[in-house]
Short mmCIF file of C-alpha atoms and ligand atoms in Angstrom, two decimals:
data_model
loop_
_atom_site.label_atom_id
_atom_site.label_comp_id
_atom_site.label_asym_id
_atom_site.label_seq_id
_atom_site.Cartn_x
_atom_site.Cartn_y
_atom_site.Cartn_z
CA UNK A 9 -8.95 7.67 -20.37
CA UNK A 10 -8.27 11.43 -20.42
CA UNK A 11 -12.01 12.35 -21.34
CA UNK A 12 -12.21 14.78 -18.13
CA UNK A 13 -13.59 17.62 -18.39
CA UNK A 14 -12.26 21.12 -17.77
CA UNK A 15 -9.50 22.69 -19.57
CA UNK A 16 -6.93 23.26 -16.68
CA UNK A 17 -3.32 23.91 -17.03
CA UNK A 18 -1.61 22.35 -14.35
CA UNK A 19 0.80 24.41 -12.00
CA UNK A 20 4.16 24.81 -10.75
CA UNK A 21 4.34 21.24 -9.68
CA UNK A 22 5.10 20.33 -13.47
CA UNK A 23 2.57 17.67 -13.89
CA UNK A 24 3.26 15.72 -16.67
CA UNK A 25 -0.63 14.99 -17.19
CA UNK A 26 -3.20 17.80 -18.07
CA UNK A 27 -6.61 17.68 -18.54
CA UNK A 28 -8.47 18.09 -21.60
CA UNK A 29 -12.32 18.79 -23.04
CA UNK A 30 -13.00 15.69 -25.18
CA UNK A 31 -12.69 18.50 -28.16
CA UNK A 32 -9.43 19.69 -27.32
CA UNK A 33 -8.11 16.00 -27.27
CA UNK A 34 -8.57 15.49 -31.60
CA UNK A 35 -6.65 19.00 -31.76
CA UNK A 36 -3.78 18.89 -28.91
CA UNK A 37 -0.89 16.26 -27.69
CA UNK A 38 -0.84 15.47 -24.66
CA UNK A 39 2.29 15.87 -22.78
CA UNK A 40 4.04 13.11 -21.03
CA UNK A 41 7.31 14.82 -20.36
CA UNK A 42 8.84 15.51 -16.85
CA UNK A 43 9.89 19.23 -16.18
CA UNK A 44 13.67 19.42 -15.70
CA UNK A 45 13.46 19.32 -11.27
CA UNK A 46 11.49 15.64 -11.91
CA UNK A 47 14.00 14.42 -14.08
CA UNK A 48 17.10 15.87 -11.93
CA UNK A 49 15.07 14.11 -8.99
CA UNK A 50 14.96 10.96 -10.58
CA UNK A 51 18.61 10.72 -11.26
CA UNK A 52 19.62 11.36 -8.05
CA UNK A 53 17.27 8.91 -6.85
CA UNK A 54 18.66 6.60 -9.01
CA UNK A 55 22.31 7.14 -7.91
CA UNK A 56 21.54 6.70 -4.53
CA UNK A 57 19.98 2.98 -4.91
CA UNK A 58 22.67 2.39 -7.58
CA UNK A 59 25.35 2.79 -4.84
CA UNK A 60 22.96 1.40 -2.00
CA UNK A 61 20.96 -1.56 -3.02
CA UNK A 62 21.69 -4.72 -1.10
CA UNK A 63 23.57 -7.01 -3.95
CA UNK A 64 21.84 -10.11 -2.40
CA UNK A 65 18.08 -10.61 -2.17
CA UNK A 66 17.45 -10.17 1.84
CA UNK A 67 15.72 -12.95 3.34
CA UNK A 68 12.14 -12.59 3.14
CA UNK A 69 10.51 -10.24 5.78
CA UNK A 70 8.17 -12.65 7.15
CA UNK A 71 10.99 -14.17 9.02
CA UNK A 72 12.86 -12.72 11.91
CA UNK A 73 16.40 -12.47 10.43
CA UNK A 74 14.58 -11.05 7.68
CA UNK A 75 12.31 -8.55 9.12
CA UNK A 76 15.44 -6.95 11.13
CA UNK A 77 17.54 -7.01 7.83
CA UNK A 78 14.92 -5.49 6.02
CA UNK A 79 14.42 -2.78 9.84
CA UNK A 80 18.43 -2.30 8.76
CA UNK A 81 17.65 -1.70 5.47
CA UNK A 82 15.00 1.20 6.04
CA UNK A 83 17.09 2.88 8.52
CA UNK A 84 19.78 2.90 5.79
CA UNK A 85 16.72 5.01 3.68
CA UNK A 86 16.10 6.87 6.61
CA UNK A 87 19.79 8.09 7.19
CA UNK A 88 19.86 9.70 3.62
CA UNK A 89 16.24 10.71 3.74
CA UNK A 90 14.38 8.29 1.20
CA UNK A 91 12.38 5.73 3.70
CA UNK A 92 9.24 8.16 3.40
CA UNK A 93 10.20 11.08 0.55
CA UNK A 94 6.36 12.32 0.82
CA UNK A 95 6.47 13.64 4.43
CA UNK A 96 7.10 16.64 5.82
CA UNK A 97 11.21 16.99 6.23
CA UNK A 98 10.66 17.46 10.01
CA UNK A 99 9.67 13.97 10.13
CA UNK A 100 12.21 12.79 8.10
CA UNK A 101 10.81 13.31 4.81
CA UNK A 102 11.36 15.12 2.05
CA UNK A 103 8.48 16.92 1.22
CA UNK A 104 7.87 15.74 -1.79
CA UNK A 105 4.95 15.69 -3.83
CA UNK A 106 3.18 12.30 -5.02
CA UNK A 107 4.33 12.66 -8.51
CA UNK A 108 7.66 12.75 -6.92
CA UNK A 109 7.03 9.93 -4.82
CA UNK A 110 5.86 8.11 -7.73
CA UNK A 111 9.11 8.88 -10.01
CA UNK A 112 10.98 7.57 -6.62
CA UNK A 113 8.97 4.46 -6.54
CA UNK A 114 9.52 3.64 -10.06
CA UNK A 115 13.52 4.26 -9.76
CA UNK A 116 13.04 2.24 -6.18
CA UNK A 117 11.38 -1.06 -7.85
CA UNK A 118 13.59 -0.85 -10.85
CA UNK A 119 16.69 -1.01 -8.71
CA UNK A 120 15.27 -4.29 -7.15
CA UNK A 121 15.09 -2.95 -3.67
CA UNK A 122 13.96 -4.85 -0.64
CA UNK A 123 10.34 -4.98 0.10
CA UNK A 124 9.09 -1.92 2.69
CA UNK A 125 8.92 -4.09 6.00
CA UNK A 126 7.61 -0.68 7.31
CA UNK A 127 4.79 -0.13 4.75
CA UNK A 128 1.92 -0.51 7.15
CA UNK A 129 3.00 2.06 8.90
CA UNK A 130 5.16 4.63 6.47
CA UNK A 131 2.09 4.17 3.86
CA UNK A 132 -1.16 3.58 6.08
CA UNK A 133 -0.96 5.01 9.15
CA UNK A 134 1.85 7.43 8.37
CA UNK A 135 -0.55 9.78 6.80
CA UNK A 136 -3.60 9.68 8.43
CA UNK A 137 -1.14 10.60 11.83
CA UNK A 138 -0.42 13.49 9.52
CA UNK A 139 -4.12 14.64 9.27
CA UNK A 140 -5.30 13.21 12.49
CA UNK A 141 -2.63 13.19 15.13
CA UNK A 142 -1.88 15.75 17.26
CA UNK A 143 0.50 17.44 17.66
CA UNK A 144 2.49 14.79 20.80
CA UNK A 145 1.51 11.89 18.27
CA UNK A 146 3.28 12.97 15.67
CA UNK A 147 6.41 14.16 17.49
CA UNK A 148 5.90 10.71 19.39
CA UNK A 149 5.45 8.39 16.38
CA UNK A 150 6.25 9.48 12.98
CA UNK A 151 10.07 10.04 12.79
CA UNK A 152 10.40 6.26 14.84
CA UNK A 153 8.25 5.44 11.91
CA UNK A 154 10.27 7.15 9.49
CA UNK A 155 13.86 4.64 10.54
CA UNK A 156 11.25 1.75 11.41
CA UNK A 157 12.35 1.64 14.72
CA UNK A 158 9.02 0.89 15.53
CA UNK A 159 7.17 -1.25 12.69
CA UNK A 160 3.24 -1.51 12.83
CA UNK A 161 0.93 -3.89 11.95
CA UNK A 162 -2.47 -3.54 10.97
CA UNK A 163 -5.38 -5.01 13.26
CA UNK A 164 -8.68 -4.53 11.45
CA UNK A 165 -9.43 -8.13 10.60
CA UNK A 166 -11.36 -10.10 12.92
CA UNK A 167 -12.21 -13.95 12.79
CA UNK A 168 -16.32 -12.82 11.81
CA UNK A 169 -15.25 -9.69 10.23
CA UNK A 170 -13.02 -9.43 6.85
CA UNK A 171 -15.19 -8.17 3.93
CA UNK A 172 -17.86 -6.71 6.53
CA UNK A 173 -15.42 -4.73 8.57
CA UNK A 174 -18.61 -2.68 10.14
CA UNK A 175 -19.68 -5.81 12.26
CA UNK A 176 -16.72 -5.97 14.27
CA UNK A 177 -16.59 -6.85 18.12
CA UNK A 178 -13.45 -6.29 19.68
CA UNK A 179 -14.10 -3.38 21.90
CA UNK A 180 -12.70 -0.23 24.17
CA UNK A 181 -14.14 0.61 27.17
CA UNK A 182 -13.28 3.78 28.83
CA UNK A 183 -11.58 3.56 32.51
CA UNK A 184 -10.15 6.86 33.85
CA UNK A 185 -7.26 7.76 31.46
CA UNK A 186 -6.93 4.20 29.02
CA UNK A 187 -9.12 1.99 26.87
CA UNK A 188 -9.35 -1.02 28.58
CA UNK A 189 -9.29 -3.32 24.75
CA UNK A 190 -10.65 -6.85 24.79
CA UNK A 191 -10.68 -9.07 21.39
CA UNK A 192 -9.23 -10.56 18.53
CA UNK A 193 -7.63 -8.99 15.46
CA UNK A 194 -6.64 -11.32 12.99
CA UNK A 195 -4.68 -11.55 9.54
CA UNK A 196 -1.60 -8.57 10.84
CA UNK A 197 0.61 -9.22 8.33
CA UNK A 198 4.15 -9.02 10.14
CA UNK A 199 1.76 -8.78 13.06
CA UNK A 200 4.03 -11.85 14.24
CA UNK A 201 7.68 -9.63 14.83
CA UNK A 202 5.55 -5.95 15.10
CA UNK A 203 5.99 -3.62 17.75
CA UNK A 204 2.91 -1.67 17.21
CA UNK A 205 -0.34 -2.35 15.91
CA UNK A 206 -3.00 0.22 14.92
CA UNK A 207 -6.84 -1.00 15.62
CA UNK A 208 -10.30 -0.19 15.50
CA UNK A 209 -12.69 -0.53 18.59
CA UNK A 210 -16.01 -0.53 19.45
CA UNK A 211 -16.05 1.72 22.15
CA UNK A 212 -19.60 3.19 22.56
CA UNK A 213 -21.54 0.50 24.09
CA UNK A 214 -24.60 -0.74 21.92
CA UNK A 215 -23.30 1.02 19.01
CA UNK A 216 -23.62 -0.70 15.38
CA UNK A 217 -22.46 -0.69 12.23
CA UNK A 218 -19.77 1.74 11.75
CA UNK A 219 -20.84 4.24 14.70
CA UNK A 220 -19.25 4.33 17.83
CA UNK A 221 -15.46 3.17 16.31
CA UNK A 222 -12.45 4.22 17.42
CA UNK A 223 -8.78 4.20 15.76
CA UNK A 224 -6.29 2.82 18.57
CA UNK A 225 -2.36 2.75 18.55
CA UNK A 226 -1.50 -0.05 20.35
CA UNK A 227 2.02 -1.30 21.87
CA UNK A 228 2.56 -5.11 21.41
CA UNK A 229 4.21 -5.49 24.42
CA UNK A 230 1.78 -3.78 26.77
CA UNK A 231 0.10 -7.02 29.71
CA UNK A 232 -2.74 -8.77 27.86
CA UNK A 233 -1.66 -8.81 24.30
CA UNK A 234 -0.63 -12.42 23.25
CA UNK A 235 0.72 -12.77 19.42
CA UNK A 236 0.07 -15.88 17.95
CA UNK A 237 2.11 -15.89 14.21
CA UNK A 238 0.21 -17.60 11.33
CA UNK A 239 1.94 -19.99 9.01
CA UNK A 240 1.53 -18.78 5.33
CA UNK A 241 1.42 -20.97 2.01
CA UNK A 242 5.31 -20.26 1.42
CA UNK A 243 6.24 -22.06 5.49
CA UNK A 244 7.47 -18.22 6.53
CA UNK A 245 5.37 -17.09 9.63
CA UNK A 246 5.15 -13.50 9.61
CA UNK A 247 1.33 -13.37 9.87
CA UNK A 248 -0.52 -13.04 13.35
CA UNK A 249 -3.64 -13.02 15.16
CA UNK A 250 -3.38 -10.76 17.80
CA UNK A 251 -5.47 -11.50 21.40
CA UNK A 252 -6.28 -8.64 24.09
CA UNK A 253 -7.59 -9.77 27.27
CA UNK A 254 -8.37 -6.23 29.17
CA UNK A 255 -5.30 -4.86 27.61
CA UNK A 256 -4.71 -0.98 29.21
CA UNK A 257 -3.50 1.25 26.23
CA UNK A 258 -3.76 5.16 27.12
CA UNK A 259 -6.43 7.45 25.79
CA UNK A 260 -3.69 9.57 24.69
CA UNK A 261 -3.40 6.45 22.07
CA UNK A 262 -6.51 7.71 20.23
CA UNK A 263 -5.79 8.67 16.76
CA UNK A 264 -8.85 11.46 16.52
CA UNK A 265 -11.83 11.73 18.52
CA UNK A 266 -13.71 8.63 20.19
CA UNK A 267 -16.07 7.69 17.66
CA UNK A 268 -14.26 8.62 14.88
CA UNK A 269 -12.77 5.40 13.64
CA UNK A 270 -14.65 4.73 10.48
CA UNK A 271 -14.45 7.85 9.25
CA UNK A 272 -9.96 8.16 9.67
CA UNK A 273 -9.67 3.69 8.65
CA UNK A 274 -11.90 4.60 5.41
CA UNK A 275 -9.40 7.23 4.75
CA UNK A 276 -6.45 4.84 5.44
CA UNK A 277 -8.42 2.01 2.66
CA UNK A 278 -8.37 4.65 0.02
CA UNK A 279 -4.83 5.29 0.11
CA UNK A 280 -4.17 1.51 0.46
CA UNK A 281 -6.42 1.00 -2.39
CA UNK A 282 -5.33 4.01 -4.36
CA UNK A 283 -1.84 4.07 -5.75
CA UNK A 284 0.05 4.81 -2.21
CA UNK A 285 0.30 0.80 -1.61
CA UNK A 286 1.20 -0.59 -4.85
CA UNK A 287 2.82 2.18 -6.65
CA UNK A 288 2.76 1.29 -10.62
CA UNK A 289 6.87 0.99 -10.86
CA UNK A 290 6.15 -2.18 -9.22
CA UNK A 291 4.37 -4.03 -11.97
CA UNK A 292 6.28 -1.95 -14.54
CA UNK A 293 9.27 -3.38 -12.64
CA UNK A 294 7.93 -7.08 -12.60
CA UNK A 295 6.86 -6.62 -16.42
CA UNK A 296 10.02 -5.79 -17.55
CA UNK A 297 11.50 -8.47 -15.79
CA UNK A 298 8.69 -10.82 -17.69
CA UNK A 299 9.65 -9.68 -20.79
CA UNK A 300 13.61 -10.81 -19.61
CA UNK A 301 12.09 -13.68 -19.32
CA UNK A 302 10.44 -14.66 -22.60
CA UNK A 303 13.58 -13.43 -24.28
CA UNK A 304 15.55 -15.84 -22.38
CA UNK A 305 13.33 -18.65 -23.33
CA UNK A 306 14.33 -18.91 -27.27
CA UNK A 307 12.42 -18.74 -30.17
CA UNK A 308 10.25 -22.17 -29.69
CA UNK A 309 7.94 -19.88 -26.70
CA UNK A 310 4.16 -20.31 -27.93
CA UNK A 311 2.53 -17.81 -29.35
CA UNK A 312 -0.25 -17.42 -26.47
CA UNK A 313 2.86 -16.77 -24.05
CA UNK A 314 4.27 -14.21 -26.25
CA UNK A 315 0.96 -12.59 -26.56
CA UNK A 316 0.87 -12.79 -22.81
CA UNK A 317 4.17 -11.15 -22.21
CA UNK A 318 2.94 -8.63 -23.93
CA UNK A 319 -0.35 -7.96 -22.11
CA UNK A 320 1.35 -7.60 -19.49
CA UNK A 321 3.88 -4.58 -20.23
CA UNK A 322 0.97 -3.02 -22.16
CA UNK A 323 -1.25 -3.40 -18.93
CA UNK A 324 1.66 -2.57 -16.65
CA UNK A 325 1.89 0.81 -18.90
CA UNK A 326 -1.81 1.60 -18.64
CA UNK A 327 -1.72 1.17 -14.95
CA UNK A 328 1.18 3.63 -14.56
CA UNK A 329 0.05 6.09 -17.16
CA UNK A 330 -3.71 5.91 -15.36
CA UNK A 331 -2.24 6.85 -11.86
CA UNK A 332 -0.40 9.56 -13.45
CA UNK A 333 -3.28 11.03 -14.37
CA UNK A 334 -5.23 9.93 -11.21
CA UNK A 335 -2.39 11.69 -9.40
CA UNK A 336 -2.65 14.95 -11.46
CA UNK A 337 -6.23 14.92 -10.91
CA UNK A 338 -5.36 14.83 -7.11
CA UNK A 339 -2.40 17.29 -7.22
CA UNK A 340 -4.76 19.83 -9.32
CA UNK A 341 -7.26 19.79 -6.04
CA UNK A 342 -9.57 16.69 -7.03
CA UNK A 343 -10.29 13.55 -4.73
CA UNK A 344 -10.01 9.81 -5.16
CA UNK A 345 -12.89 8.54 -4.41
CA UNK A 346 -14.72 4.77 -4.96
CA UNK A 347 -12.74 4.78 -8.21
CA UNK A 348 -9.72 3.86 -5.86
CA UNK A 349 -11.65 0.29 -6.25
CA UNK A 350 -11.20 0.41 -9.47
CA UNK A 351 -7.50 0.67 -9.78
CA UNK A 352 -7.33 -2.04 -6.63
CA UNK A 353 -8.68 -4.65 -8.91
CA UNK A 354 -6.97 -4.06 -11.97
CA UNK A 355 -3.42 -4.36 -10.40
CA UNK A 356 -4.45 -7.06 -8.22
CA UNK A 357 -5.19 -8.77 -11.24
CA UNK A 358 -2.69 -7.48 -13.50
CA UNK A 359 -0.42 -9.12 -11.13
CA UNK A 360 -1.52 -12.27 -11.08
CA UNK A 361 -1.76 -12.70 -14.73
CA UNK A 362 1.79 -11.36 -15.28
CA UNK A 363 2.96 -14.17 -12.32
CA UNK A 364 1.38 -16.87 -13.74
CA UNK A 365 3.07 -16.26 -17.31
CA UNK A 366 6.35 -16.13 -15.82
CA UNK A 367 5.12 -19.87 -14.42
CA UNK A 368 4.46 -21.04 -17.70
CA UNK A 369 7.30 -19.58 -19.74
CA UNK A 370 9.66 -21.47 -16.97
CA UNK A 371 7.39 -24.44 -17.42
CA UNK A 372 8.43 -25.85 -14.05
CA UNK A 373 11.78 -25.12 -13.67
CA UNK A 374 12.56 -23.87 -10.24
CA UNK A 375 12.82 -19.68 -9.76
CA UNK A 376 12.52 -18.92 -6.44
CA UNK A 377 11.73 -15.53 -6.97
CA UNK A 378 8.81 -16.22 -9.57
CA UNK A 379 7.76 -18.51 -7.05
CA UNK A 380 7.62 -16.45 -4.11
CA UNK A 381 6.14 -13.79 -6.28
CA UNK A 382 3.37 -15.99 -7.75
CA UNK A 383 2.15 -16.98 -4.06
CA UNK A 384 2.16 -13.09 -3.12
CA UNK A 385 -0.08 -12.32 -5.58
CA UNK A 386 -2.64 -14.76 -5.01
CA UNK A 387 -3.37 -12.71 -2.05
CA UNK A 388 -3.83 -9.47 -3.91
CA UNK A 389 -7.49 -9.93 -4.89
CA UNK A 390 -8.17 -10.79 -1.22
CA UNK A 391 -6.27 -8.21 1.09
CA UNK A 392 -6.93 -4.33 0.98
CA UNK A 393 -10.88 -5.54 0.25
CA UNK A 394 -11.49 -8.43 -1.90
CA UNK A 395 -12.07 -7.90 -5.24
CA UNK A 396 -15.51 -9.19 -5.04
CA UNK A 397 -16.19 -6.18 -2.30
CA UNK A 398 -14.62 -3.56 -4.91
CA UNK A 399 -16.39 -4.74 -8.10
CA UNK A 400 -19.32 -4.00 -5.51
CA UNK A 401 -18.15 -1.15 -5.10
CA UNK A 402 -17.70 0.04 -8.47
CA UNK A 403 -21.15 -0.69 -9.46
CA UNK A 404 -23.01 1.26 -6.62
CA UNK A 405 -20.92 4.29 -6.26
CA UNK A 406 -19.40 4.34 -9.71
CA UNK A 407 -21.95 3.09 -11.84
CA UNK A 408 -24.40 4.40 -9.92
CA UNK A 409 -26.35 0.66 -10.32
CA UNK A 410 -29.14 -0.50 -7.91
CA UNK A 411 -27.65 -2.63 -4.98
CA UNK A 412 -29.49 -6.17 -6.18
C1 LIG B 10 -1.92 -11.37 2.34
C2 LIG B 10 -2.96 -10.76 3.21
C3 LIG B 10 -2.62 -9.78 4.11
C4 LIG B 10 -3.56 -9.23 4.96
N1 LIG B 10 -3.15 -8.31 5.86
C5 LIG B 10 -4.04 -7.81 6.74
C6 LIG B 10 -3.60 -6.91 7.76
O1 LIG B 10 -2.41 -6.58 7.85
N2 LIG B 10 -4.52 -6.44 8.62
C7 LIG B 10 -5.83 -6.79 8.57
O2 LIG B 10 -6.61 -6.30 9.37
N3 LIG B 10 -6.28 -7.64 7.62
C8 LIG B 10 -5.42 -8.17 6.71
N4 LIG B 10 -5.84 -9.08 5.77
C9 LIG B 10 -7.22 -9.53 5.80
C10 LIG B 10 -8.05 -9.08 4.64
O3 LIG B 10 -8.35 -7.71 4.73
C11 LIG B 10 -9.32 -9.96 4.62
O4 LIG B 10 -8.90 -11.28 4.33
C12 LIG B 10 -10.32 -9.48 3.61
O5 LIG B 10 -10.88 -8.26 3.99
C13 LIG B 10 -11.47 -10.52 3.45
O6 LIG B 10 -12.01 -10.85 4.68
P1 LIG B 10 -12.18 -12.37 5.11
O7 LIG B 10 -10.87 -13.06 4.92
O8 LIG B 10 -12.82 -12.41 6.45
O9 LIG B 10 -13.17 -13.02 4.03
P2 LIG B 10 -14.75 -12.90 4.00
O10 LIG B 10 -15.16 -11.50 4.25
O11 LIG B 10 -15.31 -13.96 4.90
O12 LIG B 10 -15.08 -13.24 2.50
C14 LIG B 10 -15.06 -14.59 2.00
C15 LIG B 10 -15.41 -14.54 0.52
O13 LIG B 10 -16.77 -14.05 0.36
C16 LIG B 10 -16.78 -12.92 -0.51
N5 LIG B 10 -17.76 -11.95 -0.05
C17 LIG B 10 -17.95 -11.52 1.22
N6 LIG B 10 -18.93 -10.59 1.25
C18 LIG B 10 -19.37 -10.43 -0.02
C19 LIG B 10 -20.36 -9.62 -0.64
N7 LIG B 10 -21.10 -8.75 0.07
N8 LIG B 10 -20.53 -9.70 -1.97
C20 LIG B 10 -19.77 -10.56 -2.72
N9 LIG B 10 -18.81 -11.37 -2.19
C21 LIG B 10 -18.63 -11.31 -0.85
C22 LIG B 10 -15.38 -12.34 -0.42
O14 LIG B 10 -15.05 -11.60 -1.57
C23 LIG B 10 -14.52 -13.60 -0.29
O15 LIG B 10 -14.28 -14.17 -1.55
C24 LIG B 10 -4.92 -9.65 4.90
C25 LIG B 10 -5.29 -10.64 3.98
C26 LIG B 10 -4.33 -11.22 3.16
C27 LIG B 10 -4.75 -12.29 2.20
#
């Protein structure tokens, strides 16, 4: 794992990971300890969801009493600055680094904290408004973002175009000042109770492939759209497909230039893919809860299960101690490229496996919250590019293999 290759001491930020010749790693520890600021930043993150944490579960966010419980619940984060700690503090952030924001994550899943209702839009389209928007967007949209008073869905699926997002048909034509938007977008997760969704177009006529996108903020409400919720495997129906019949959005609306969408929703995938949409304190929080669990069970568990149980911390620990490193990497000026699929498909997996052996050690007694949990990750090696599209991946742009 830490076979990179320059000798680089890490600065001021106090990264806990540095990078060693393959050499230097038989002669010199590595160092896994936070600098004083991360740890003081940690506890006060911690004594902020002590005292704030909803006691009760809130009802699930795919709902309408949940998604506004779970709206009340991020402007609760908002008020003392923690919905979106990695943003600049004049749009309500914190400015915090990603190491920070991955100390805060772990701390936030540990707590047992409500799912972010918000996350489209605080973790996808929150920063690519930061590189792309100007400077009206950003004063427009990110501190509503920030207190979710405007939550966003994400419209890049279309009924012929999931895995294959380049072949999409929904499409912008140009009329004076607004995109005139006709199409379908489908699979918005909390598309159904949104008030915004962000899209991609096809607005040069006869382009293909992914020329002639562009990225599109649209308002729900605006004449045309029609929101038609989708009915999951757990009976909530917080999905949607989303219809636009000559729908008039403003070019103002354009996140970048015309033509430009592939280029700013690629960026978007690779933070969803990288660690910015499932942070590793999640599974280290669900692990530990696993292990709860098996201890719970008695002394009569199989063997297998044990062995499972403890998979799954190890693999949960892996995970985190891999994007700390993937994160120092960044920090120290380095990119995250297609290994982004990479990490995708191991917690998307990791996930499942760790669900499943909760199943099994409750051997079909009723847990609501296993339950729930199970279904959600069946979707993992499907959404944010199936796993079959990143194992692709890996092997062209990774592995550098041949394409058949
Ligand atoms: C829980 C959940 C939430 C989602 N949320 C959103 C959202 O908010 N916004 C949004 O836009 N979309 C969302 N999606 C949609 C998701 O991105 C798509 O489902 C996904 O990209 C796959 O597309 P598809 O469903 O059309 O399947 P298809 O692309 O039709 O794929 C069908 C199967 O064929 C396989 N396959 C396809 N092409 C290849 C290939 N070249 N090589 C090998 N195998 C291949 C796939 O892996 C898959 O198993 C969500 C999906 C889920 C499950």
């Amino acid at each position: 794992m830490l076979q990179t290759t320059t000798k680089r001491s890490i600065p001021s930020s106090g990264l806990s990971l540095r990078f060693l010749t393959t050499r230097q790693i038989s002669s010199r520890p590595v160092d896994f300890a936070f600098t004083p600021e991360q740890d003081a930043f940690r506890a006060e993150a911690r004594a902020w969801l002590d005292a704030n944490v909803p006691r009760e579960p809130l009802p699930s966010f795919d709902t309408r009493e949940g998604f506004e419980s779970h709206r009340a619940w991020e402007r609760t984060m908002a008020d003392a600055r923690w919905s979106v700690i990695n943003w600049p503090s004049e749009y309500g952030g914190r400015d915090a680094d990603l190491m920070r924001w991955l100390i805060f994550e772990e701390e936030y899943w540990a707590s047992g904290a409500p799912g972010r209702v918000n996350q489209n839009g605080i973790f996808l389209l929150g920063p690519v408004l930061l590189e792309y928007g100007t400077a009206e967007q950003k004063q427009r949209f990110l501190p509503s973002i920030a207190r979710s008073d405007e939550i966003w869905c994400q419209g890049w699926s279309e009924p012929n175009s999931g895995s294959d997002l380049a072949s999409l048909a929904s499409r912008g034509v140009r009329n004076g000042d607004d995109w005139v938007l006709t199409g379908q977008k489908t699979w918005c997760s909390r598309g159904a109770f949104a008030e915004w969704m962000f899209g991609i177009f096809r607005t040069e006529p006869g382009s293909e492939r992914h020329r002639g996108l562009t990225y599109i903020l649209i308002p729900l409400d605006a004449p045309g759209v029609t929101v038609r919720p989708i009915t999951q495997l757990d009976g909530a129906a917080g999905f949607a497909e989303v219809f636009l019949d000559e729908v008039r959005v403003p070019v103002a609306n354009t996140l970048g230039e015309p033509g430009q969408g592939w280029t700013i929703a690629m960026s978007t995938t690779g933070f969803e893919r990288g660690v910015v949409l499932r942070s590793p304190g999640r599974f280290m929080a669900t692990a530990r809860r696993l292990v709860e669990l098996y201890r719970s069970r008695g002394p009569d568990v199989p063997a297998s299960l044990r062995d499972a149980v403890t998979r799954a911390w190890i693999d949960a620990d892996a995970y985190r101690l891999h994007t700390f490193m993937d994160v120092s990497r960044f920090l120290a000026g380095g990119e995250m490229g297609a290994e982004t699929s990479l990490n995708k498909i191991f917690w998307s997996e990791m996930d499942l496996r760790m669900h499943r052996t909760a199943l099994e050690l409750l051997g079909g007694e009723p847990d609501p919250r296993w339950l729930d949990g199970f279904y959600f990750s069946l979707a993992g090696p499907i959404y944010a590019g199936t796993n079959e599209i990143q194992r692709n991946i890996v092997a062209e742009r990774v592995l550098g293999l041949p394409r058949s």
